[in-house]
Coordinates of C-alpha atoms and ligand atoms in Angstrom, one line a residue:
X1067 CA 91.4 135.6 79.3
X1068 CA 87.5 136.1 78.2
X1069 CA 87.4 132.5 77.1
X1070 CA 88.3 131.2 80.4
X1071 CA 85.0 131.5 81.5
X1072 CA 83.7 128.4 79.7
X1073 CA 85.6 126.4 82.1
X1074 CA 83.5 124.8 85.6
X1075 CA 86.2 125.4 88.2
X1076 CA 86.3 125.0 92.2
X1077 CA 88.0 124.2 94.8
X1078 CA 86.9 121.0 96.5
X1079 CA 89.4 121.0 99.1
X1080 CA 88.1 123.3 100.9
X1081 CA 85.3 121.3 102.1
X1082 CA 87.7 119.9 104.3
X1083 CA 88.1 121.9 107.7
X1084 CA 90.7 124.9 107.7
X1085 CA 92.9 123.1 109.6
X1086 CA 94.2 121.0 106.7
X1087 CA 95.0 124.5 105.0
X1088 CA 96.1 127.8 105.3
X1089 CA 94.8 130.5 103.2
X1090 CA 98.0 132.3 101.4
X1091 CA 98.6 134.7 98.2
X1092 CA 101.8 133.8 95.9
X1093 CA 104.7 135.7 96.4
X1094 CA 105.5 137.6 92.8
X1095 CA 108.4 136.7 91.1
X1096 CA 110.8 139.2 91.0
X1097 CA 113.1 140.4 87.9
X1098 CA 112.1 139.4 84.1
X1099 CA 109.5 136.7 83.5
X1100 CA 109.6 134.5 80.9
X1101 CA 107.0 131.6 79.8
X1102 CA 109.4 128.3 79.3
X1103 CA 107.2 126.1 78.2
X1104 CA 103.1 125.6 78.0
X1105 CA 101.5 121.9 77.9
X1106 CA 99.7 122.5 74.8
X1107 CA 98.5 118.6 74.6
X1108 CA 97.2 118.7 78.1
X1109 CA 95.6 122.3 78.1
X1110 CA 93.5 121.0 75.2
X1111 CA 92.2 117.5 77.0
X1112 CA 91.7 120.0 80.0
X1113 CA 90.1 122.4 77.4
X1114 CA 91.8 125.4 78.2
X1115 CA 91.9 128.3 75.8
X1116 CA 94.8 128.2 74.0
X1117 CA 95.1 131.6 71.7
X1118 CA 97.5 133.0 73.9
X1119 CA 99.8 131.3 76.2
X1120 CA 102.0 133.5 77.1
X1121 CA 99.1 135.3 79.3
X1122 CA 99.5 132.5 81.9
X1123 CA 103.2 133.8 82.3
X1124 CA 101.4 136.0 85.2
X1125 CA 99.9 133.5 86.7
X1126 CA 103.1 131.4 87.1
X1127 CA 104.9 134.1 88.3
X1128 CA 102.5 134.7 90.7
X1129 CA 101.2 138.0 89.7
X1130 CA 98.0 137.3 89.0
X1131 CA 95.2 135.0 89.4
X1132 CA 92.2 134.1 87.5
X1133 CA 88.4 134.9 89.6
X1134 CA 87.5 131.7 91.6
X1135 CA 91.3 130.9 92.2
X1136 CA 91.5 130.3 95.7
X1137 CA 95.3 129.7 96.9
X1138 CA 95.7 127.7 100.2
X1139 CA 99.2 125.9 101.2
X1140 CA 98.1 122.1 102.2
X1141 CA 99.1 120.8 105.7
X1142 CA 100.4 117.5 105.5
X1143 CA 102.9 115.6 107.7
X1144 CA 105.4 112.6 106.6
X1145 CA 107.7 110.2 107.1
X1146 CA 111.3 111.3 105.8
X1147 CA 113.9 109.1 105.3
X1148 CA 111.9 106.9 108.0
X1149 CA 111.7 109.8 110.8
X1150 CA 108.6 111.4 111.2
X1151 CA 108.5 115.2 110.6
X1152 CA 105.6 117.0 112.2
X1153 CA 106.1 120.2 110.5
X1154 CA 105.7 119.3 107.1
X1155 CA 103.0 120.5 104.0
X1156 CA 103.5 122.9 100.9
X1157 CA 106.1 124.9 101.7
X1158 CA 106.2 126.1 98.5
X1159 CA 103.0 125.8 96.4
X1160 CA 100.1 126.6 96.0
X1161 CA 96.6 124.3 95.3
X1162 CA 95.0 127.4 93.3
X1163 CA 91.6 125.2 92.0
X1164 CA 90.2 122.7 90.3
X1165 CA 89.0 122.8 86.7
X1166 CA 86.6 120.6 84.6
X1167 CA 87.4 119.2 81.4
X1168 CA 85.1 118.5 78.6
X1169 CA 85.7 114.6 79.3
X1170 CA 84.0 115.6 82.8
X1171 CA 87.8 114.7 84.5
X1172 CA 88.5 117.6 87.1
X1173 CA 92.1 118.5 87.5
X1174 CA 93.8 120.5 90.5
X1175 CA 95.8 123.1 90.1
X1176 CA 99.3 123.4 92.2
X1177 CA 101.6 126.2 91.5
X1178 CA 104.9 125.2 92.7
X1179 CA 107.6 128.0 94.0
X1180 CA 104.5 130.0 94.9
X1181 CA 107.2 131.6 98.1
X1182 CA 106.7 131.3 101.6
X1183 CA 104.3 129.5 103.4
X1184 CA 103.1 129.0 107.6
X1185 CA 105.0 125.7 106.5
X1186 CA 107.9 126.6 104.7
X1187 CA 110.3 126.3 107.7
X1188 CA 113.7 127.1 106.8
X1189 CA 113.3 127.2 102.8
X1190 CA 112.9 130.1 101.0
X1191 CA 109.5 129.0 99.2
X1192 CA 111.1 129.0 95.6
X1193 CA 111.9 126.4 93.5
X1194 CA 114.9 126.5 90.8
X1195 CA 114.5 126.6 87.2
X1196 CA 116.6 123.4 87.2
X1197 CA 114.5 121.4 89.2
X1198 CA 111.6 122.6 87.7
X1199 CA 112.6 121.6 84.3
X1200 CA 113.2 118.4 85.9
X1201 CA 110.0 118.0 87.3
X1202 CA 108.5 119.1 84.0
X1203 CA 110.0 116.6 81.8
X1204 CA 109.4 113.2 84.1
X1205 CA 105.4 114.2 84.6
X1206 CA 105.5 114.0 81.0
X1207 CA 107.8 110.9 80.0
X1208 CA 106.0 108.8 82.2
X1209 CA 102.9 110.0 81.3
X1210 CA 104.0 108.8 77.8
X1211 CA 105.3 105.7 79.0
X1212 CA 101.7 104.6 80.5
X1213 CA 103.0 105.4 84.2
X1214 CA 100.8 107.2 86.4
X1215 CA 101.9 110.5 87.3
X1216 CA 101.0 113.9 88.0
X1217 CA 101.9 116.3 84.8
X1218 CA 102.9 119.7 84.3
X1219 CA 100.9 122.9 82.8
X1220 CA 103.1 125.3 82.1
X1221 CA 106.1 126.7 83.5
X1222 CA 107.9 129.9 84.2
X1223 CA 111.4 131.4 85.0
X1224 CA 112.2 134.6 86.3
X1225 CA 115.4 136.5 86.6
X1226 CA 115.3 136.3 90.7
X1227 CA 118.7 134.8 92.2
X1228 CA 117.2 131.6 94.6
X1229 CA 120.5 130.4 97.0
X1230 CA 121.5 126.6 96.9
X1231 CA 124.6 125.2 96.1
X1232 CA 125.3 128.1 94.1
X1233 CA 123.2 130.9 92.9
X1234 CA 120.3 130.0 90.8
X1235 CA 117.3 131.8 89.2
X1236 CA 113.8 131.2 90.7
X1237 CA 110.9 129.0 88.9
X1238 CA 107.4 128.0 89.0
X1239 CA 105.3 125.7 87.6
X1240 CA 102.3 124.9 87.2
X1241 CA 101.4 121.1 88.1
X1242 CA 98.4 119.4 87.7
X1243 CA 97.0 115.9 88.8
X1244 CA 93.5 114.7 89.7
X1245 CA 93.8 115.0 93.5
X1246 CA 96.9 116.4 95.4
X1247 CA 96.1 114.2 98.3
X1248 CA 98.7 112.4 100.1
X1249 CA 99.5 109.8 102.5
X1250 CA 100.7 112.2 104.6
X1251 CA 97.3 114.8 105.0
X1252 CA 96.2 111.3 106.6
X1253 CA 99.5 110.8 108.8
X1254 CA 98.8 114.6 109.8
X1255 CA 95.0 113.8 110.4
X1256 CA 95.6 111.0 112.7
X1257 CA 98.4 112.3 114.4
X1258 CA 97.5 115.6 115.1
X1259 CA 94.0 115.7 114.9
X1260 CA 92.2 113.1 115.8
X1261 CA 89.5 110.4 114.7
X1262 CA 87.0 112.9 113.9
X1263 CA 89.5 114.4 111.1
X1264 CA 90.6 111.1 110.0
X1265 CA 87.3 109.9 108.9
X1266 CA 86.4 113.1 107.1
X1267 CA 89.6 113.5 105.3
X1268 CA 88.7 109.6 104.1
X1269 CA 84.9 110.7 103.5
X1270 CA 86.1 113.2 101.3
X1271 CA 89.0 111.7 99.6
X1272 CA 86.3 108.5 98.7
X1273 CA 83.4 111.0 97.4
X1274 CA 85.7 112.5 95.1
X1275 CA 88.2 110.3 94.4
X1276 CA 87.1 106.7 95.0
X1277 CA 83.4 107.5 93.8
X1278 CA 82.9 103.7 93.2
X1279 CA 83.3 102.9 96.9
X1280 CA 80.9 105.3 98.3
X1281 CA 78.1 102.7 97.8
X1282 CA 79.5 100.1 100.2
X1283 CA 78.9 100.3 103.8
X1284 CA 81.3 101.5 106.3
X1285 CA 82.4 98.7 107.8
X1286 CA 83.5 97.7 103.7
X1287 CA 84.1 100.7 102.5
X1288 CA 87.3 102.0 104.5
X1289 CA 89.5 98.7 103.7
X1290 CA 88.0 98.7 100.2
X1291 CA 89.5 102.2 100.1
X1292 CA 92.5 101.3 101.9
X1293 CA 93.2 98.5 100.1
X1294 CA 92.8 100.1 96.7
X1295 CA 95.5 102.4 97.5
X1296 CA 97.8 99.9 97.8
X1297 CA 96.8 98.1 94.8
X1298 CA 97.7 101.2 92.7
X1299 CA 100.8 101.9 95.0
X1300 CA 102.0 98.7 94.4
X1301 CA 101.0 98.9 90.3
X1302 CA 102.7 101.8 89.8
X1303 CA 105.6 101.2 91.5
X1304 CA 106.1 97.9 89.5
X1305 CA 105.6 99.9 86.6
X1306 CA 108.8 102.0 88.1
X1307 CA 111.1 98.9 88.4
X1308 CA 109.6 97.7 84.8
X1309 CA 111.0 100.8 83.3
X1310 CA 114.2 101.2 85.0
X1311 CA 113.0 104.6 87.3
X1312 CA 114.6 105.5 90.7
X1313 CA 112.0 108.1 92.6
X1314 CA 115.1 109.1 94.5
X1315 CA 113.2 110.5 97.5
X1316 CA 110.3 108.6 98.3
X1317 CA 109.2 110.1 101.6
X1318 CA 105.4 109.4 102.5
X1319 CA 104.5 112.6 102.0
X1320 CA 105.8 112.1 98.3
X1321 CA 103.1 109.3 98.1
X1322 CA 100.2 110.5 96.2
X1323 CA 96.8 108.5 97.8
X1324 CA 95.7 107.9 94.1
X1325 CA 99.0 106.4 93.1
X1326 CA 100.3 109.0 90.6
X1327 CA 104.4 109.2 90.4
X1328 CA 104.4 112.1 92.5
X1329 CA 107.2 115.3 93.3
X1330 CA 110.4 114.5 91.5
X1331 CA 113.4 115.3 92.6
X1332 CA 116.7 113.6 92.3
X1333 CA 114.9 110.9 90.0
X1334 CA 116.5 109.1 87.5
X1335 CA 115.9 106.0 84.5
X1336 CA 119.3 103.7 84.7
X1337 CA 121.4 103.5 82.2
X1338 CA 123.9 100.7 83.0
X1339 CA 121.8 98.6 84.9
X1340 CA 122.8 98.8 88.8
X1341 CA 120.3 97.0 91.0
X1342 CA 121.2 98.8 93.8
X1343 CA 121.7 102.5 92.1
X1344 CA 121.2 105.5 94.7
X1345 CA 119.7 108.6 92.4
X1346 CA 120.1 110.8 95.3
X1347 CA 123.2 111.7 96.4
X1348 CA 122.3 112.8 100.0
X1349 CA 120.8 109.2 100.6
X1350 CA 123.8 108.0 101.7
X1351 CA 122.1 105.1 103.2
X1352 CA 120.5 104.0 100.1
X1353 CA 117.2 103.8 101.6
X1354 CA 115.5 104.6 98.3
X1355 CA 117.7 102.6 96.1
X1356 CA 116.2 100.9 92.7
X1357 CA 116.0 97.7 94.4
X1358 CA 114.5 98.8 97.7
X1359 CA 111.4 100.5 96.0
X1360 CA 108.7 98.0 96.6
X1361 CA 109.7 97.6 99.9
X1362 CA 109.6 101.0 100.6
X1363 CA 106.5 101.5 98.8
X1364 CA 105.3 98.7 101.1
X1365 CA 106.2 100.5 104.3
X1366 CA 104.4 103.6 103.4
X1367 CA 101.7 101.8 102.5
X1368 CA 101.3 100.8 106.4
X1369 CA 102.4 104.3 107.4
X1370 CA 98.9 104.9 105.8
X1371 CA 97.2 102.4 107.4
X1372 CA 98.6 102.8 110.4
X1373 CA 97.2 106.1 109.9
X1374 CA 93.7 104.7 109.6
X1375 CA 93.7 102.4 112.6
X1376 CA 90.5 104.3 113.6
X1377 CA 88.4 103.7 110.5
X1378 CA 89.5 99.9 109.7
X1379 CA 90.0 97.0 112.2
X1380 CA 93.3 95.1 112.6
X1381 CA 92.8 92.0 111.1
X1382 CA 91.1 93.8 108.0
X1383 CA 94.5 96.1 108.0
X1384 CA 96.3 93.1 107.6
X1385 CA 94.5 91.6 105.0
X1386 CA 94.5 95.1 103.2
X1387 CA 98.3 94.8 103.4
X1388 CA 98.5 91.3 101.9
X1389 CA 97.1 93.1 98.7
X1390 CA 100.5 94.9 98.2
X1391 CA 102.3 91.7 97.4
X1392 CA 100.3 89.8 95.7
X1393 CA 99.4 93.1 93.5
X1394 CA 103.2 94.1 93.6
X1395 CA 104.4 90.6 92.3
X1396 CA 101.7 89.7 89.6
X1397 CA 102.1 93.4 88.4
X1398 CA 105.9 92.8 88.3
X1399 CA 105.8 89.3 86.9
X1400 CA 103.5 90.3 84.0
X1401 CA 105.1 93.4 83.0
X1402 CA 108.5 91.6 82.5
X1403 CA 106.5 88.8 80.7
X1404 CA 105.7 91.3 78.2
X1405 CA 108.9 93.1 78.1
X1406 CA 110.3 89.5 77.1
X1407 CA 107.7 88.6 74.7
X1408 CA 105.9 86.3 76.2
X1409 CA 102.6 85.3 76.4
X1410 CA 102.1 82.2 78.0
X1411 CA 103.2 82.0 81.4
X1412 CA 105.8 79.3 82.2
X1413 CA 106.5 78.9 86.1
X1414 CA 110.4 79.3 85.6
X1415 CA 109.9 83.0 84.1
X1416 CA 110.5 84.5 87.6
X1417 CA 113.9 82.9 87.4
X1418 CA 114.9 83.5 84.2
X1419 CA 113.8 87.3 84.6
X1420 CA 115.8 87.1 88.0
X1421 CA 118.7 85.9 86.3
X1422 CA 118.4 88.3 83.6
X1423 CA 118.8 91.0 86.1
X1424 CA 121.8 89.5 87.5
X1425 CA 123.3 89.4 84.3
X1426 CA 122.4 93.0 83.2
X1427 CA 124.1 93.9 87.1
X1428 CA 127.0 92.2 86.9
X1429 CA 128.0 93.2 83.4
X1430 CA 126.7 96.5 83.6
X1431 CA 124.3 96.4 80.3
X1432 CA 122.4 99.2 79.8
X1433 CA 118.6 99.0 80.6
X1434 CA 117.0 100.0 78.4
X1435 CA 118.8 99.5 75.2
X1436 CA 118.8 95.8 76.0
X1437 CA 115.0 95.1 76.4
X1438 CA 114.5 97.3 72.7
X1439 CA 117.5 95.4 71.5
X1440 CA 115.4 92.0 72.6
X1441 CA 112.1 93.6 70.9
X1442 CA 113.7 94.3 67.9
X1443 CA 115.5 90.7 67.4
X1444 CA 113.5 89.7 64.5
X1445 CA 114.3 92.7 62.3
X1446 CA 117.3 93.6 63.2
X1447 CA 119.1 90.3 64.6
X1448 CA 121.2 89.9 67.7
X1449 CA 123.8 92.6 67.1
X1450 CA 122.1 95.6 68.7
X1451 CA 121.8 92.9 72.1
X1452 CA 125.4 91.4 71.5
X1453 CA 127.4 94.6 71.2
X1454 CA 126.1 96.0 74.7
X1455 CA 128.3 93.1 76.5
X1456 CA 132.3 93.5 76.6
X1457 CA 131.9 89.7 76.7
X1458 CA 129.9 88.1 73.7
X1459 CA 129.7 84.9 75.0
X1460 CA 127.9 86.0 77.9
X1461 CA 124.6 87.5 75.9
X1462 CA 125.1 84.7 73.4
X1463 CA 124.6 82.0 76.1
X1464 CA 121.6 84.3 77.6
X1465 CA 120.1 84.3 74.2
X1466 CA 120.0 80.6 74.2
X1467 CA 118.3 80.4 77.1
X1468 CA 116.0 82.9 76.1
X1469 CA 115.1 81.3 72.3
X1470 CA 114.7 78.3 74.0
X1471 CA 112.0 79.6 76.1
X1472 CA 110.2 81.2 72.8
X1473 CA 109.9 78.0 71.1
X1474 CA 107.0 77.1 73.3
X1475 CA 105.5 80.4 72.5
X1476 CA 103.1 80.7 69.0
X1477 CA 103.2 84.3 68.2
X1478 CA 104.8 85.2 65.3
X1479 CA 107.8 87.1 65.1
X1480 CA 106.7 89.9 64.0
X1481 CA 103.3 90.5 66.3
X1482 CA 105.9 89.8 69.3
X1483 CA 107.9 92.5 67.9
X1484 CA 105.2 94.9 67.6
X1485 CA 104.1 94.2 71.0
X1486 CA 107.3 94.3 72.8
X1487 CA 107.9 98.0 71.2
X1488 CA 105.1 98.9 72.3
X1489 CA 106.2 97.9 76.2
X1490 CA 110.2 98.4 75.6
X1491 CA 110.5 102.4 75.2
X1492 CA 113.2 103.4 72.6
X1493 CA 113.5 107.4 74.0
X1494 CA 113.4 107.4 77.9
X1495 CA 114.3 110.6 80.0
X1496 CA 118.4 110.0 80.7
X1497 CA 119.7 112.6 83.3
X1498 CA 122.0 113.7 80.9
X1499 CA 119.4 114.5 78.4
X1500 CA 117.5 116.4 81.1
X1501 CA 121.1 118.5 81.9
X1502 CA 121.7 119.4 78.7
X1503 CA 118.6 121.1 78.4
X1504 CA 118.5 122.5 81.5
X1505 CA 121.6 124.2 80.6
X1506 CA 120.2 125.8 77.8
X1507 CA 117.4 127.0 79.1
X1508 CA 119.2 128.6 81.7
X1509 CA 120.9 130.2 78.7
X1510 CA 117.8 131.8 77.8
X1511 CA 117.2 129.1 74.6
X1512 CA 114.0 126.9 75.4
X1513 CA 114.2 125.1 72.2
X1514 CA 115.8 122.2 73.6
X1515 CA 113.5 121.8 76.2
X1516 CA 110.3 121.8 73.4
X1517 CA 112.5 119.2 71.1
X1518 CA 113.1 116.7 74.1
X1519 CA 109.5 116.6 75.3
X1520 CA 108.5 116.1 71.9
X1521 CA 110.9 112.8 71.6
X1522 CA 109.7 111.8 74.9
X1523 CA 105.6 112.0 73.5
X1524 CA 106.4 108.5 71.5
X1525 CA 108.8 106.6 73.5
X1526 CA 107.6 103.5 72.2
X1527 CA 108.0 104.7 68.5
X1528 CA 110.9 104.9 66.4
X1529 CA 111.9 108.4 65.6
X1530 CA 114.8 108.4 63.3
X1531 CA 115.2 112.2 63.1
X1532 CA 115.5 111.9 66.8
X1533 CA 118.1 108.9 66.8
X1534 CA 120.7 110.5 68.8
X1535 CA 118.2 110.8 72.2
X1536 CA 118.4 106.8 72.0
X1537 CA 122.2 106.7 71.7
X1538 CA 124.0 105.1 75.0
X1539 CA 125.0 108.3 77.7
X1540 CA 128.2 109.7 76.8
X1541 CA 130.8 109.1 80.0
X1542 CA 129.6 112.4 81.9
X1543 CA 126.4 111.7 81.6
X1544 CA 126.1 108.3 83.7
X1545 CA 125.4 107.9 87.3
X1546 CA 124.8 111.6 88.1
X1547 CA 125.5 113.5 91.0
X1548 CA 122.2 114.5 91.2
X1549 CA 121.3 116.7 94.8
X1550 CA 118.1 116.5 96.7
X1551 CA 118.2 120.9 96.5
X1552 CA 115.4 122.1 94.1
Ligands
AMP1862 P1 110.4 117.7 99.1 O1 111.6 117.1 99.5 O2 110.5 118.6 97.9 O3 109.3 116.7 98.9 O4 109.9 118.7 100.2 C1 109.8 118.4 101.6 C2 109.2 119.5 102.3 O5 110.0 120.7 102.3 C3 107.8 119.9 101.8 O6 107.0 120.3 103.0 C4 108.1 121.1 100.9 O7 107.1 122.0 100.8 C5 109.3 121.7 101.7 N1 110.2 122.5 100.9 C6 111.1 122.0 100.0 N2 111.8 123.0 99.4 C7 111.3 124.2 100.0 C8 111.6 125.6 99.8 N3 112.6 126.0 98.9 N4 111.0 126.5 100.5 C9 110.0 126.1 101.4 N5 109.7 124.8 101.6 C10 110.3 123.9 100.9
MG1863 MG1 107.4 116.7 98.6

């Protein structure tokens, strides 16, 4: 890979002291090695050479890495399901480095299923070639969809058996994101390590990460930092409940500190609209149901700053927190203004979007198809809105409501139409569509795999030779058993 060379790479992280890392070589894959799929789109804005892909098949698998890689497993800690757990940090991947891209945007490098780690504890340091698929496909649909998220580079499968609930065939990927940071390297800091550590993981994450702040003095600069972080925490997580996603595990050590959509697991978009859907099967609890996400978001969010009670006093703490609603609910309010249409704001629209959701609960509408179905009203007329309810007279009462509220509104039908296709997608990553590609890429055929993320590129556009990826999930495929094991 001679053209590599005209990349700037490092590895910023390890300014930090070693005890936020340990130094550790991938474990090869075993068995035959096969590139699944390579992220041409983002390879070029990350302006990586591109003439052969399949030479990064190595690299995935573990077998080899490029001069100035650098592998180290990050130590973080976390709160899991609301317990604390000392003992966490990548128990399976591997920051490798950073890379430059002509725009001047620097990108880290994590290669996930790297094998064991000092913090793997019990797991066996691979991840499966279902769950990495997965992982694969919802970096890139929300990427599409305008959501913040960390993305994928390529990804590899090998022949080697990895035990779960049945045998499976090890994985890796290659994920990228602009800092791998989390809230919990600054739960592990503060807990474990002191003061000292706390304010020079927060140095660091600020220089390179929150440049802009690094002007302000101290005694501004940590709650300007602090409460940034929960702006974007609370932005993308309303961007979550705008477009129907359940993050399914969303631990604080899951909580990226730059507010990307970060590790997915047993994630899913709802079809039939349940406010209080459980993706993940193991939370029996429903801790991390659709309806509980901003909450939880907001309790992480003071995980964090509990985490920084050394940097920031309490009363600035507390107005840092205040942030998260007041970002949370104009983020929220304004999203679902443009997924109605409309532009003016009216002080009923939180209770007609409330009541909206009640409706799409109790009837069981599906999500998605009924916000495209609203967009699309002036073309296509109410039907594609109407036939989603067993009960006509249900939508056709809503839809007085809701063309009484557009009469005060001056757009035209058609610009509202254009705009709210371009905020109500058309494609959006079902679970079924993920299984059914997942199964054929365990068959060896990949195809399906580079056809889905190809519909999922333009969500927001109509694709009529890719019609049948909008079509309403077939019995099977709704409300899927899908398992925290990846
Ligand atoms: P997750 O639920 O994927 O966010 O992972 C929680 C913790 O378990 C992290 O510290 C992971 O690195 C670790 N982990 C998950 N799966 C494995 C595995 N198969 N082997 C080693 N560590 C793992
Ligand atoms: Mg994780």
């Amino acid at each position: 890979m001679a053209s590599f060379s005209g990349i700037t790479t490092r590895q910023r992280y390890l300014e930090l002291p070693d005890t936020f890392y340990s130094h550790v070589h991938p474990t090869p894959l075993r068995g035959d090695v096969r590139l699944v799929h390579f992220n041409a789109g983002l390879a070029r804005d990350m302006g990586l050479p591109m003439e052969s892909p399949e030479e990064w098949a190595d690299i995935g698998a573990g077998r080899a890495l490029l001069e100035g890689m650098i592998p180290v497993a990050m130590k973080y800690t976390g709160h899991q399901f609301g317990m604390y757990n000392p003992d966490l940090g990548d128990g399976r991947g591997l920051l490798l480095w950073e890379t430059e891209g002509p725009d001047g945007r620097v990108r880290d490098w994590h290669l996930k299923g790297a094998g064991q780690t000092p913090y793997s504890r019990f797991g066996d340091g691979r991840a499966v070639l279902r769950s990495s698929v997965r992982e694969y496909l919802c970096g890139e649909a929300m990427h599409y969809l305008g959501i913040a998220s960390t993305r994928s580079l390529f990804l590899v499968s090998s022949t080697e058996p990895v035990r779960r609930e049945t045998i499976e065939t090890a994985a890796a990927l290659v994920r990228v994101a602009d800092t791998h940071i989390r809230f919990g390297h600054f739960e592990y800091a503060s807990h474990h390590l002191g003061p000292d550590a706390v304010k020079t993981l927060t140095d660091h994450t600020i220089h390179h990460h929150f440049p802009d702040l690094e002007a302000l003095p101290e005694s501004e600069r940590y709650p300007a930092f602090l409460a940034e972080v929960v702006r974007r925490t609370a932005r993308t997580i309303a961007d979550w409940q705008g477009v129907g996603f359940c993050h399914g595990v969303m631990n604080s050590d899951n909580m990226s500190i730059i507010g990307d959509t970060f590790d997915y697991g047993p994630y899913a978009f709802l079809d039939d609209f349940d406010a209080r859907y459980i993706c993940n099967h193991t939370d029996q609890g429903g801790r991390y149901a659709y309806n509980r996400q901003p909450e939880i978001g907001f309790i992480n969010c003071q995980l964090l700053a509990h985490a920084l009670t050394s940097l920031i006093d309490e009363d600035q703490l507390r107005r840092c927190m205040r942030e998260y609603e007041t970002t949370y609910n104009d983020s929220f309010i304004n999203l679902m203004r443009r997924k109605l249409g409309l532009a003016r704001a009216d002080d009923n629209d939180l209770g007609l979007v409330m009541d909206t959701y009640s409706m799409l609960h109790e009837h069981g509408i599906d999500y998605t198809r009924f916000f495209r179905g609203l967009s699309t009203l002036p073309s296509q007329g109410p039907a594609p809105v109407r036939d989603l309810f067993a009960d006509r007279g249900v939508a056709d009462e809503w839809l007085r409501r809701y063309h009484n509220r557009l009469a005060s509104e001056d757009c035209s039908p058609e610009d509202r139409e254009a705009d709210m296709c371009r905020t109500n997608p058309k494609y959006i990553l079902r679970n079924y569509l993920a299984q059914n590609v997942i199964e054929a890429s365990q068959a060896g055929d990949d195809q399906p795999l580079a056809e889905l993320l190809k519909v999922l590129k333009r969500p927001y556009d109509e694709q009529p030779e890719f019609e049948e990826y909008a079509a309403l999930p077939p019995d099977w495929g709704k409300h899927m058993d899908i398992s925290c094991s990846s």
